[in-house]
């Protein structure tokens, strides 16, 4: 070998894999003593390198012991899962052995994906955040994933599962971009979660995916023309509810159907919901103004009020207030902001037509009082028709329409007895009537092991503050801002009374249910850091 070849650097292959001369620039020089490296800490839950079991302090145990939680197995899964979600993670009872998992254990990514897809359908259908979390927790727990934490916000779903205290968690998320009202699909998802939670059902992952795909593909139970007719009947029933006659009924029905068709046209063009509500609010006001200008002896205010009943976002309002009362403040704020935008769209549409009517010389009296307390039978019948048509618009199952219709009639009877007969304030009467709706709806839902929304949302339709909204906007259009703001404030108070009453009725209904308890402390009690 020449001197030049000797100076030429040799490759690793030329030296050989076991060449003792091969060193690294990071190698420790000879003669330097190195202490053994501590145990690697792979995650935040790994045992610290300085930990010693012999010198560790004694574990703390409360003097009265650790509370033992007992959950009743004959109650709906919603209540059992909600009870465990409200407990600290360390105190949740471990699930029973699962037979649905394969020999190698459940496929964690697929279980999490199925959980997120089910939660997406529930959240898009208008279900409350706490109920969505309960459903997601039930799905994971049914496949043996007990150390999971679901998180629900207005548009984002996420879930984290940690196999053990020394392993890194697995996290997945899903975004909810489209929302639609279809309570038939919502009920089908609840049945799927109920079957998954049943230890005797043994629903495999493939079967659950197949059923979920069928739920997504199912068409709405009512065609478009039925929805348009239901919208017209709802407006007509609402106009009779506030004192209208047969002519007012027909006028309100025609105007609401025209507004519904215009809203469908805007939706087909891809316009946001704000503009859809703006356009849908115009025909009813235009019809009332036209009847006034034609000197037709009818209650034009009843026509306009009936049209507004079909547009007020009562469902989103109840869901937003419910999320706030149960501690989901981010989701509640987003839902209430959505309600505000939709309401502003209605306000803009109504104000535009009212300004036009005032300029044309239409004599609309903002001090008029709509009533009909001397026609209790007509009011009860109108309230039941309003609830029935509202249920059709929400795409409810036919088996639930009768129950929600009766619930709406009961709500109006309670309101009429308190307000008209007992002369109690409308806000208090509305809150009590909404509480009855929530109570009966929750009990019916627990009896059917289903969601409570199909039994409560349509039943609050007769209680919506349509007349207060109209008279407030009319006063503003006639430059009586103080009076208009007072009427709108009353409408907001009535809307909050409805939402709080429904939620209170839901909570009261749980007093009749045996959910489970813990020694020394209730399992469903929320912890506040201590």
Short mmCIF file of C-alpha atoms in Angstrom, two decimals:
data_model
loop_
_atom_site.label_atom_id
_atom_site.label_comp_id
_atom_site.label_asym_id
_atom_site.label_seq_id
_atom_site.Cartn_x
_atom_site.Cartn_y
_atom_site.Cartn_z
CA UNK A 1 0.00 0.00 0.00
CA UNK A 2 1.39 3.35 -1.02
CA UNK A 3 1.69 6.37 1.25
CA UNK A 4 -1.15 8.16 -0.60
CA UNK A 5 -3.45 5.16 -0.20
CA UNK A 6 -2.55 4.98 3.47
CA UNK A 7 -3.65 8.60 3.95
CA UNK A 8 -6.92 8.03 2.07
CA UNK A 9 -9.91 7.61 4.46
CA UNK A 10 -11.40 4.16 4.43
CA UNK A 11 -15.11 3.46 4.34
CA UNK A 12 -17.01 1.66 7.08
CA UNK A 13 -17.44 -1.37 4.84
CA UNK A 14 -13.67 -1.61 4.35
CA UNK A 15 -13.06 -1.54 8.09
CA UNK A 16 -15.62 -4.22 8.86
CA UNK A 17 -18.51 -4.23 11.30
CA UNK A 18 -16.45 -5.46 14.25
CA UNK A 19 -13.35 -3.39 13.77
CA UNK A 20 -12.17 -2.39 17.27
CA UNK A 21 -10.45 0.67 15.85
CA UNK A 22 -13.78 2.22 14.85
CA UNK A 23 -14.73 4.97 17.29
CA UNK A 24 -17.13 7.90 17.40
CA UNK A 25 -16.49 11.53 18.06
CA UNK A 26 -19.09 11.20 20.87
CA UNK A 27 -17.27 8.29 22.51
CA UNK A 28 -16.05 8.75 26.08
CA UNK A 29 -12.24 8.90 26.29
CA UNK A 30 -10.43 6.11 28.05
CA UNK A 31 -9.80 6.59 31.75
CA UNK A 32 -12.99 8.60 32.38
CA UNK A 33 -15.45 6.95 34.79
CA UNK A 34 -19.12 7.25 33.83
CA UNK A 35 -22.00 6.48 36.19
CA UNK A 36 -24.81 4.33 34.77
CA UNK A 37 -27.52 6.30 32.94
CA UNK A 38 -30.83 6.67 34.74
CA UNK A 39 -33.93 4.91 33.50
CA UNK A 40 -35.44 6.69 30.51
CA UNK A 41 -38.66 8.53 31.22
CA UNK A 42 -40.80 7.78 28.19
CA UNK A 43 -43.92 9.67 29.22
CA UNK A 44 -45.28 11.98 31.84
CA UNK A 45 -46.61 8.97 33.74
CA UNK A 46 -43.28 7.08 33.87
CA UNK A 47 -41.71 6.46 37.26
CA UNK A 48 -39.21 9.24 38.07
CA UNK A 49 -35.55 8.20 38.21
CA UNK A 50 -35.27 9.51 41.78
CA UNK A 51 -38.19 7.44 43.06
CA UNK A 52 -37.54 4.80 45.69
CA UNK A 53 -40.27 2.53 46.97
CA UNK A 54 -38.52 2.07 50.33
CA UNK A 55 -38.24 5.77 51.05
CA UNK A 56 -41.64 6.72 49.62
CA UNK A 57 -44.16 8.22 52.07
CA UNK A 58 -47.18 6.24 53.12
CA UNK A 59 -50.20 6.56 50.85
CA UNK A 60 -52.99 8.75 52.20
CA UNK A 61 -56.32 7.12 52.86
CA UNK A 62 -59.28 9.16 54.15
CA UNK A 63 -60.44 8.36 57.66
CA UNK A 64 -63.88 7.32 56.40
CA UNK A 65 -62.44 5.26 53.55
CA UNK A 66 -62.76 5.62 49.79
CA UNK A 67 -66.40 5.93 48.65
CA UNK A 68 -67.76 2.90 46.84
CA UNK A 69 -69.95 3.74 43.87
CA UNK A 70 -72.91 1.56 42.98
CA UNK A 71 -74.67 2.20 39.70
CA UNK A 72 -78.08 0.76 39.03
CA UNK A 73 -78.10 -1.38 35.89
CA UNK A 74 -81.80 -1.03 35.12
CA UNK A 75 -81.66 2.67 34.26
CA UNK A 76 -80.92 4.13 30.80
CA UNK A 77 -77.32 4.34 29.71
CA UNK A 78 -77.53 8.15 29.50
CA UNK A 79 -77.90 8.48 33.26
CA UNK A 80 -75.24 5.91 34.10
CA UNK A 81 -72.69 7.45 31.74
CA UNK A 82 -73.51 11.00 32.87
CA UNK A 83 -73.02 9.91 36.48
CA UNK A 84 -69.54 8.53 35.74
CA UNK A 85 -68.55 11.55 33.65
CA UNK A 86 -69.32 13.81 36.60
CA UNK A 87 -67.02 11.73 38.83
CA UNK A 88 -63.24 12.06 39.21
CA UNK A 89 -61.40 9.63 36.96
CA UNK A 90 -59.85 7.75 39.88
CA UNK A 91 -63.26 6.97 41.39
CA UNK A 92 -64.98 5.63 38.27
CA UNK A 93 -65.90 1.95 38.56
CA UNK A 94 -64.04 -0.33 36.19
CA UNK A 95 -66.09 -1.90 33.38
CA UNK A 96 -67.13 -5.51 33.48
CA UNK A 97 -65.31 -8.01 31.25
CA UNK A 98 -66.16 -7.31 27.62
CA UNK A 99 -66.93 -10.17 25.27
CA UNK A 100 -67.24 -7.98 22.18
CA UNK A 101 -63.51 -7.47 21.90
CA UNK A 102 -61.40 -9.80 19.81
CA UNK A 103 -58.72 -12.06 21.29
CA UNK A 104 -56.03 -9.44 20.83
CA UNK A 105 -58.14 -6.73 22.44
CA UNK A 106 -60.27 -4.05 20.83
CA UNK A 107 -58.89 -2.09 17.90
CA UNK A 108 -58.38 1.23 19.67
CA UNK A 109 -58.18 3.51 16.58
CA UNK A 110 -61.33 2.00 15.08
CA UNK A 111 -63.24 2.25 18.36
CA UNK A 112 -62.25 5.90 18.69
CA UNK A 113 -63.25 6.55 15.08
CA UNK A 114 -66.66 4.93 15.61
CA UNK A 115 -67.10 6.98 18.79
CA UNK A 116 -66.33 10.23 16.99
CA UNK A 117 -68.70 9.44 14.12
CA UNK A 118 -71.54 8.73 16.55
CA UNK A 119 -70.80 11.91 18.47
CA UNK A 120 -70.75 13.89 15.22
CA UNK A 121 -74.27 12.76 14.30
CA UNK A 122 -75.58 13.60 17.77
CA UNK A 123 -73.97 17.04 17.93
CA UNK A 124 -75.04 17.92 14.37
CA UNK A 125 -78.60 16.90 15.26
CA UNK A 126 -78.80 19.43 18.10
CA UNK A 127 -78.07 17.20 21.11
CA UNK A 128 -76.61 18.85 24.20
CA UNK A 129 -72.86 18.66 24.79
CA UNK A 130 -73.19 16.63 28.00
CA UNK A 131 -75.41 14.04 26.32
CA UNK A 132 -72.96 13.78 23.42
CA UNK A 133 -70.10 13.17 25.83
CA UNK A 134 -72.17 10.56 27.66
CA UNK A 135 -72.86 8.74 24.37
CA UNK A 136 -69.19 8.81 23.37
CA UNK A 137 -68.15 7.54 26.78
CA UNK A 138 -70.73 4.75 26.55
CA UNK A 139 -69.43 3.58 23.16
CA UNK A 140 -65.81 3.46 24.33
CA UNK A 141 -66.73 1.77 27.58
CA UNK A 142 -68.80 -0.87 25.79
CA UNK A 143 -65.62 -2.01 23.99
CA UNK A 144 -63.50 -2.03 27.13
CA UNK A 145 -61.84 1.38 26.77
CA UNK A 146 -62.61 2.72 30.23
CA UNK A 147 -59.73 5.23 30.53
CA UNK A 148 -61.11 7.61 27.93
CA UNK A 149 -61.95 11.29 28.13
CA UNK A 150 -64.34 12.74 25.50
CA UNK A 151 -64.41 16.49 24.88
CA UNK A 152 -67.19 18.28 22.99
CA UNK A 153 -67.27 21.84 21.73
CA UNK A 154 -69.54 23.53 19.21
CA UNK A 155 -67.68 22.32 16.10
CA UNK A 156 -64.97 19.99 17.40
CA UNK A 157 -65.10 16.52 18.93
CA UNK A 158 -62.05 14.89 20.47
CA UNK A 159 -61.41 11.83 22.59
CA UNK A 160 -58.30 10.62 24.39
CA UNK A 161 -57.65 7.07 25.56
CA UNK A 162 -54.77 6.02 27.81
CA UNK A 163 -54.16 2.26 28.03
CA UNK A 164 -52.33 2.48 31.36
CA UNK A 165 -50.59 4.95 33.62
CA UNK A 166 -47.20 4.29 31.98
CA UNK A 167 -48.30 4.41 28.32
CA UNK A 168 -48.86 7.42 26.13
CA UNK A 169 -52.47 8.33 25.35
CA UNK A 170 -54.10 7.92 21.95
CA UNK A 171 -56.05 10.97 20.82
CA UNK A 172 -58.40 11.47 17.87
CA UNK A 173 -60.62 14.37 16.81
CA UNK A 174 -63.33 15.19 14.29
CA UNK A 175 -64.83 18.46 13.06
CA UNK A 176 -68.57 19.00 12.68
CA UNK A 177 -69.08 21.19 9.61
CA UNK A 178 -72.71 20.57 8.64
CA UNK A 179 -75.76 20.63 10.88
CA UNK A 180 -79.23 19.39 10.10
CA UNK A 181 -82.44 18.83 11.98
CA UNK A 182 -83.51 15.21 11.71
CA UNK A 183 -84.79 13.71 14.95
CA UNK A 184 -85.47 10.38 13.23
CA UNK A 185 -81.76 9.97 12.60
CA UNK A 186 -81.07 11.15 16.16
CA UNK A 187 -83.37 8.45 17.57
CA UNK A 188 -81.66 5.79 15.44
CA UNK A 189 -78.25 6.80 16.80
CA UNK A 190 -79.60 6.57 20.36
CA UNK A 191 -80.85 3.05 19.67
CA UNK A 192 -77.43 2.09 18.36
CA UNK A 193 -75.71 3.43 21.48
CA UNK A 194 -78.28 1.64 23.63
CA UNK A 195 -77.52 -1.67 21.91
CA UNK A 196 -73.79 -1.10 22.27
CA UNK A 197 -74.22 -0.42 25.99
CA UNK A 198 -76.26 -3.58 26.48
CA UNK A 199 -73.90 -6.35 27.71
CA UNK A 200 -76.18 -8.99 26.21
CA UNK A 201 -76.31 -7.46 22.70
CA UNK A 202 -72.69 -8.24 21.66
CA UNK A 203 -72.57 -5.78 18.75
CA UNK A 204 -69.25 -6.08 16.94
CA UNK A 205 -67.35 -3.18 15.43
CA UNK A 206 -68.26 -4.23 11.90
CA UNK A 207 -71.94 -4.44 12.78
CA UNK A 208 -71.82 -1.04 14.47
CA UNK A 209 -70.18 0.51 11.40
CA UNK A 210 -72.79 -1.10 9.14
CA UNK A 211 -75.68 0.26 11.21
CA UNK A 212 -74.09 3.70 11.36
CA UNK A 213 -73.76 3.73 7.56
CA UNK A 214 -77.45 2.82 7.22
CA UNK A 215 -78.39 5.68 9.55
CA UNK A 216 -76.43 8.12 7.42
CA UNK A 217 -77.99 6.88 4.17
CA UNK A 218 -81.58 6.93 5.39
CA UNK A 219 -83.76 9.58 3.81
CA UNK A 220 -85.88 12.02 5.75
CA UNK A 221 -89.29 10.62 6.75
CA UNK A 222 -91.25 13.57 5.30
CA UNK A 223 -90.92 14.98 1.77
CA UNK A 224 -90.39 18.64 1.02
CA UNK A 225 -94.02 19.44 0.21
CA UNK A 226 -95.11 18.04 3.58
CA UNK A 227 -92.60 20.28 5.34
CA UNK A 228 -93.88 23.31 3.44
CA UNK A 229 -97.48 22.48 4.38
CA UNK A 230 -96.46 21.93 8.00
CA UNK A 231 -94.79 25.33 8.05
CA UNK A 232 -98.01 26.94 6.84
CA UNK A 233 -100.19 25.09 9.34
CA UNK A 234 -97.81 26.04 12.15
CA UNK A 235 -98.12 29.73 11.30
CA UNK A 236 -101.91 29.44 10.99
CA UNK A 237 -102.21 27.68 14.35
CA UNK A 238 -99.99 30.32 15.98
CA UNK A 239 -102.15 33.13 14.56
CA UNK A 240 -105.28 31.54 16.03
CA UNK A 241 -103.43 31.04 19.30
CA UNK A 242 -102.97 34.81 19.65
CA UNK A 243 -106.54 35.71 18.70
CA UNK A 244 -106.90 35.32 14.93
CA UNK A 245 -109.93 34.01 13.04
CA UNK A 246 -110.34 31.84 9.95
CA UNK A 247 -109.24 34.59 7.53
CA UNK A 248 -106.14 35.24 9.62
CA UNK A 249 -105.43 31.50 9.67
CA UNK A 250 -105.47 31.27 5.86
CA UNK A 251 -103.45 34.46 5.39
CA UNK A 252 -100.77 33.39 7.87
CA UNK A 253 -100.60 29.92 6.32
CA UNK A 254 -100.13 31.23 2.77
CA UNK A 255 -97.50 33.76 3.86
CA UNK A 256 -95.53 31.16 5.84
CA UNK A 257 -95.55 28.70 2.94
CA UNK A 258 -94.27 31.42 0.62
CA UNK A 259 -91.52 32.28 3.10
CA UNK A 260 -90.58 28.61 3.40
CA UNK A 261 -90.25 28.28 -0.38
CA UNK A 262 -88.09 31.40 -0.56
CA UNK A 263 -85.86 30.02 2.20
CA UNK A 264 -85.48 26.74 0.30
CA UNK A 265 -84.54 28.73 -2.82
CA UNK A 266 -81.86 30.62 -0.89
CA UNK A 267 -80.56 27.38 0.58
CA UNK A 268 -80.31 25.87 -2.89
CA UNK A 269 -78.21 28.86 -3.97
CA UNK A 270 -75.82 28.27 -1.08
CA UNK A 271 -76.71 31.36 0.95
CA UNK A 272 -76.00 31.21 4.72
CA UNK A 273 -78.81 30.69 7.21
CA UNK A 274 -78.75 34.36 8.16
CA UNK A 275 -80.11 35.34 4.75
CA UNK A 276 -82.50 32.42 4.69
CA UNK A 277 -84.16 33.64 7.89
CA UNK A 278 -84.12 37.22 6.60
CA UNK A 279 -85.99 36.27 3.45
CA UNK A 280 -88.39 33.89 5.21
CA UNK A 281 -89.51 36.62 7.63
CA UNK A 282 -90.62 39.02 4.89
CA UNK A 283 -93.77 37.38 3.39
CA UNK A 284 -95.71 37.27 6.68
CA UNK A 285 -95.06 40.95 7.35
CA UNK A 286 -95.90 41.81 3.75
CA UNK A 287 -99.18 39.89 4.05
CA UNK A 288 -100.14 41.76 7.22
CA UNK A 289 -99.32 45.11 5.66
CA UNK A 290 -101.27 44.25 2.51
CA UNK A 291 -104.37 43.33 4.53
CA UNK A 292 -104.07 46.61 6.44
CA UNK A 293 -103.74 48.69 3.30
CA UNK A 294 -106.70 46.85 1.74
CA UNK A 295 -108.80 47.79 4.81
CA UNK A 296 -109.68 44.16 5.48
CA UNK A 297 -111.19 43.78 8.93
CA UNK A 298 -108.69 41.27 10.29
CA UNK A 299 -105.98 41.23 12.94
CA UNK A 300 -102.92 41.96 10.80
CA UNK A 301 -100.73 41.67 13.89
CA UNK A 302 -101.88 38.09 14.36
CA UNK A 303 -100.84 37.25 10.78
CA UNK A 304 -97.35 38.64 11.33
CA UNK A 305 -97.01 37.01 14.74
CA UNK A 306 -98.02 33.63 13.36
CA UNK A 307 -95.32 33.85 10.72
CA UNK A 308 -92.69 34.66 13.32
CA UNK A 309 -93.58 31.57 15.37
CA UNK A 310 -92.32 29.35 12.57
CA UNK A 311 -88.93 31.11 12.48
CA UNK A 312 -87.89 31.67 16.10
CA UNK A 313 -84.88 29.40 16.86
CA UNK A 314 -86.26 27.82 20.02
CA UNK A 315 -84.38 24.54 19.58
CA UNK A 316 -80.95 26.18 19.42
CA UNK A 317 -81.81 28.46 22.34
CA UNK A 318 -82.78 25.57 24.62
CA UNK A 319 -79.64 23.64 23.68
CA UNK A 320 -77.42 26.66 24.31
CA UNK A 321 -78.86 27.40 27.74
CA UNK A 322 -78.72 23.73 28.67
CA UNK A 323 -75.01 23.57 27.80
CA UNK A 324 -74.38 26.64 29.94
CA UNK A 325 -76.25 25.23 32.92
CA UNK A 326 -74.34 21.94 32.71
CA UNK A 327 -70.91 23.63 32.61
CA UNK A 328 -70.11 23.60 28.86
CA UNK A 329 -69.60 27.34 28.60
CA UNK A 330 -67.69 27.45 25.31
CA UNK A 331 -70.34 25.42 23.50
CA UNK A 332 -73.10 27.40 25.18
CA UNK A 333 -71.58 30.70 24.09
CA UNK A 334 -71.25 29.45 20.51
CA UNK A 335 -74.84 28.20 20.40
CA UNK A 336 -76.21 31.43 21.84
CA UNK A 337 -74.15 33.42 19.35
CA UNK A 338 -75.71 31.34 16.58
CA UNK A 339 -79.17 32.11 18.00
CA UNK A 340 -78.31 35.80 18.05
CA UNK A 341 -77.28 35.81 14.39
CA UNK A 342 -80.45 33.98 13.34
CA UNK A 343 -82.56 36.35 15.41
CA UNK A 344 -80.83 39.36 13.87
CA UNK A 345 -81.67 37.96 10.45
CA UNK A 346 -85.36 37.78 11.44
CA UNK A 347 -85.18 41.31 12.86
CA UNK A 348 -83.69 42.73 9.68
CA UNK A 349 -86.29 41.06 7.48
CA UNK A 350 -89.19 42.23 9.64
CA UNK A 351 -87.86 45.77 10.04
CA UNK A 352 -87.35 46.21 6.30
CA UNK A 353 -90.97 45.31 5.57
CA UNK A 354 -92.29 47.34 8.50
CA UNK A 355 -90.43 50.43 7.30
CA UNK A 356 -91.94 49.91 3.87
CA UNK A 357 -95.39 49.53 5.39
CA UNK A 358 -95.01 52.69 7.48
CA UNK A 359 -93.93 54.65 4.42
CA UNK A 360 -96.96 53.36 2.52
CA UNK A 361 -99.26 54.54 5.29
CA UNK A 362 -100.17 51.23 6.91
CA UNK A 363 -101.67 51.82 10.35
CA UNK A 364 -100.11 49.23 12.61
CA UNK A 365 -100.62 49.80 16.32
CA UNK A 366 -97.68 48.74 18.55
CA UNK A 367 -99.89 49.13 21.64
CA UNK A 368 -102.37 46.50 20.48
CA UNK A 369 -102.77 43.47 22.72
CA UNK A 370 -103.20 40.07 21.16
CA UNK A 371 -105.21 37.66 23.21
CA UNK A 372 -107.85 35.04 22.93
CA UNK A 373 -108.13 34.10 26.58
CA UNK A 374 -111.90 33.92 26.13
CA UNK A 375 -111.43 30.98 23.72
CA UNK A 376 -109.60 28.36 25.78
CA UNK A 377 -110.71 25.39 23.68
CA UNK A 378 -109.56 27.06 20.47
CA UNK A 379 -106.25 27.91 22.10
CA UNK A 380 -105.68 24.36 23.32
CA UNK A 381 -106.48 22.96 19.90
CA UNK A 382 -104.20 25.51 18.22
CA UNK A 383 -101.35 24.74 20.61
CA UNK A 384 -101.62 21.03 19.88
CA UNK A 385 -101.70 21.65 16.12
CA UNK A 386 -98.68 23.91 16.47
CA UNK A 387 -96.74 21.23 18.35
CA UNK A 388 -97.73 18.58 15.80
CA UNK A 389 -96.57 20.62 12.82
CA UNK A 390 -93.40 21.62 14.66
CA UNK A 391 -92.65 17.92 15.19
CA UNK A 392 -93.05 17.30 11.46
CA UNK A 393 -90.65 20.15 10.67
CA UNK A 394 -88.12 18.56 13.03
CA UNK A 395 -88.38 15.27 11.07
CA UNK A 396 -89.49 13.28 14.09
CA UNK A 397 -90.53 9.67 14.04
CA UNK A 398 -94.25 9.14 13.59
CA UNK A 399 -94.41 7.20 16.85
CA UNK A 400 -93.36 10.30 18.83
CA UNK A 401 -95.65 12.85 17.18
CA UNK A 402 -98.71 12.02 19.30
CA UNK A 403 -96.78 12.21 22.57
CA UNK A 404 -95.21 15.58 21.79
CA UNK A 405 -98.58 16.92 20.61
CA UNK A 406 -100.17 16.04 23.94
CA UNK A 407 -97.17 17.49 25.77
CA UNK A 408 -97.63 20.79 23.94
CA UNK A 409 -101.31 20.87 24.87
CA UNK A 410 -100.48 20.25 28.52
CA UNK A 411 -97.90 23.04 28.44
CA UNK A 412 -100.43 25.54 27.13
CA UNK A 413 -103.03 24.45 29.70
CA UNK A 414 -100.51 25.12 32.48
CA UNK A 415 -99.57 28.48 30.99
CA UNK A 416 -103.19 29.54 30.45
CA UNK A 417 -104.26 28.49 33.94
CA UNK A 418 -101.43 30.46 35.54
CA UNK A 419 -101.42 33.55 33.32
CA UNK A 420 -105.05 34.09 32.29
CA UNK A 421 -106.84 32.57 35.28
CA UNK A 422 -104.31 33.09 38.05
CA UNK A 423 -103.07 36.44 36.64
CA UNK A 424 -99.44 35.46 37.20
CA UNK A 425 -96.72 37.17 35.17
CA UNK A 426 -96.11 35.69 31.72
CA UNK A 427 -92.42 35.01 32.48
CA UNK A 428 -93.19 32.91 35.57
CA UNK A 429 -96.05 31.14 33.79
CA UNK A 430 -93.82 30.35 30.81
CA UNK A 431 -91.04 29.00 33.06
CA UNK A 432 -93.42 26.64 34.90
CA UNK A 433 -95.04 25.45 31.67
CA UNK A 434 -91.60 24.82 30.13
CA UNK A 435 -90.61 22.92 33.28
CA UNK A 436 -93.62 20.65 32.82
CA UNK A 437 -92.57 20.09 29.20
CA UNK A 438 -89.05 19.17 30.26
CA UNK A 439 -90.29 16.87 33.03
CA UNK A 440 -92.76 14.94 30.89
CA UNK A 441 -90.39 14.86 27.93
CA UNK A 442 -87.54 13.47 30.00
CA UNK A 443 -89.74 10.80 31.59
CA UNK A 444 -91.08 9.76 28.19
CA UNK A 445 -87.55 9.61 26.82
CA UNK A 446 -86.35 7.45 29.71
CA UNK A 447 -89.35 5.16 29.27
CA UNK A 448 -88.46 4.74 25.58
CA UNK A 449 -84.67 4.74 26.22
CA UNK A 450 -84.34 7.55 23.66
CA UNK A 451 -83.33 11.18 23.38
CA UNK A 452 -85.47 13.78 25.15
CA UNK A 453 -85.30 16.31 22.31
CA UNK A 454 -88.14 14.80 20.22
CA UNK A 455 -90.45 14.99 23.26
CA UNK A 456 -89.58 18.53 24.38
CA UNK A 457 -88.50 20.73 21.47
CA UNK A 458 -91.79 20.76 19.57
CA UNK A 459 -93.82 21.02 22.78
CA UNK A 460 -92.33 24.42 23.63
CA UNK A 461 -93.54 25.86 20.32
CA UNK A 462 -96.74 27.42 21.75
CA UNK A 463 -94.67 29.20 24.43
CA UNK A 464 -92.31 31.02 22.05
CA UNK A 465 -92.49 34.84 22.36
CA UNK A 466 -93.65 35.64 18.83
CA UNK A 467 -95.99 38.52 19.70
CA UNK A 468 -93.46 40.23 21.98
CA UNK A 469 -90.84 40.13 19.21
CA UNK A 470 -93.25 41.59 16.64
CA UNK A 471 -94.52 44.46 18.80
CA UNK A 472 -90.97 45.35 19.81
CA UNK A 473 -89.85 45.55 16.19
CA UNK A 474 -92.97 47.48 15.20
CA UNK A 475 -92.31 50.08 17.90
CA UNK A 476 -88.72 50.48 16.70
CA UNK A 477 -89.92 50.88 13.12
CA UNK A 478 -92.22 53.71 14.28
CA UNK A 479 -89.35 55.49 16.10
CA UNK A 480 -90.54 54.40 19.56
CA UNK A 481 -87.20 52.89 20.50
CA UNK A 482 -87.68 52.77 24.27
CA UNK A 483 -90.97 50.93 23.97
CA UNK A 484 -89.53 48.58 21.37
CA UNK A 485 -86.49 47.71 23.45
CA UNK A 486 -88.76 47.02 26.42
CA UNK A 487 -90.83 44.59 24.38
CA UNK A 488 -87.72 42.88 23.02
CA UNK A 489 -86.36 42.59 26.56
CA UNK A 490 -89.60 40.88 27.54
CA UNK A 491 -89.20 38.50 24.60
CA UNK A 492 -85.64 37.67 25.72
CA UNK A 493 -86.87 37.04 29.28
CA UNK A 494 -89.57 34.69 27.96
CA UNK A 495 -87.02 32.84 25.83
CA UNK A 496 -84.67 32.39 28.80
CA UNK A 497 -87.59 31.26 30.95
CA UNK A 498 -88.39 28.57 28.37
CA UNK A 499 -84.83 27.32 28.21
CA UNK A 500 -84.24 27.33 31.96
CA UNK A 501 -87.63 25.74 32.62
CA UNK A 502 -86.95 22.88 30.20
CA UNK A 503 -83.55 22.22 31.74
CA UNK A 504 -84.97 22.37 35.28
CA UNK A 505 -87.65 19.88 34.29
CA UNK A 506 -84.95 17.56 32.98
CA UNK A 507 -83.08 17.71 36.27
CA UNK A 508 -86.23 17.24 38.36
CA UNK A 509 -87.10 14.14 36.35
CA UNK A 510 -83.94 12.45 37.65
CA UNK A 511 -85.40 12.59 41.14
CA UNK A 512 -87.82 9.89 39.99
CA UNK A 513 -85.01 7.70 38.63
CA UNK A 514 -82.71 5.43 40.65
CA UNK A 515 -79.35 6.18 39.04
CA UNK A 516 -76.80 5.24 41.65
CA UNK A 517 -75.12 6.54 44.77
CA UNK A 518 -71.89 6.48 46.70
CA UNK A 519 -71.20 6.06 50.36
CA UNK A 520 -70.55 9.41 52.06
CA UNK A 521 -70.80 11.36 48.79
CA UNK A 522 -73.11 11.40 45.79
CA UNK A 523 -71.44 10.12 42.66
CA UNK A 524 -73.15 12.64 40.39
CA UNK A 525 -71.97 15.64 42.39
CA UNK A 526 -69.58 17.84 40.46
CA UNK A 527 -66.14 18.45 41.97
CA UNK A 528 -64.83 22.00 42.21
CA UNK A 529 -61.19 21.25 42.90
CA UNK A 530 -61.62 19.73 46.35
#
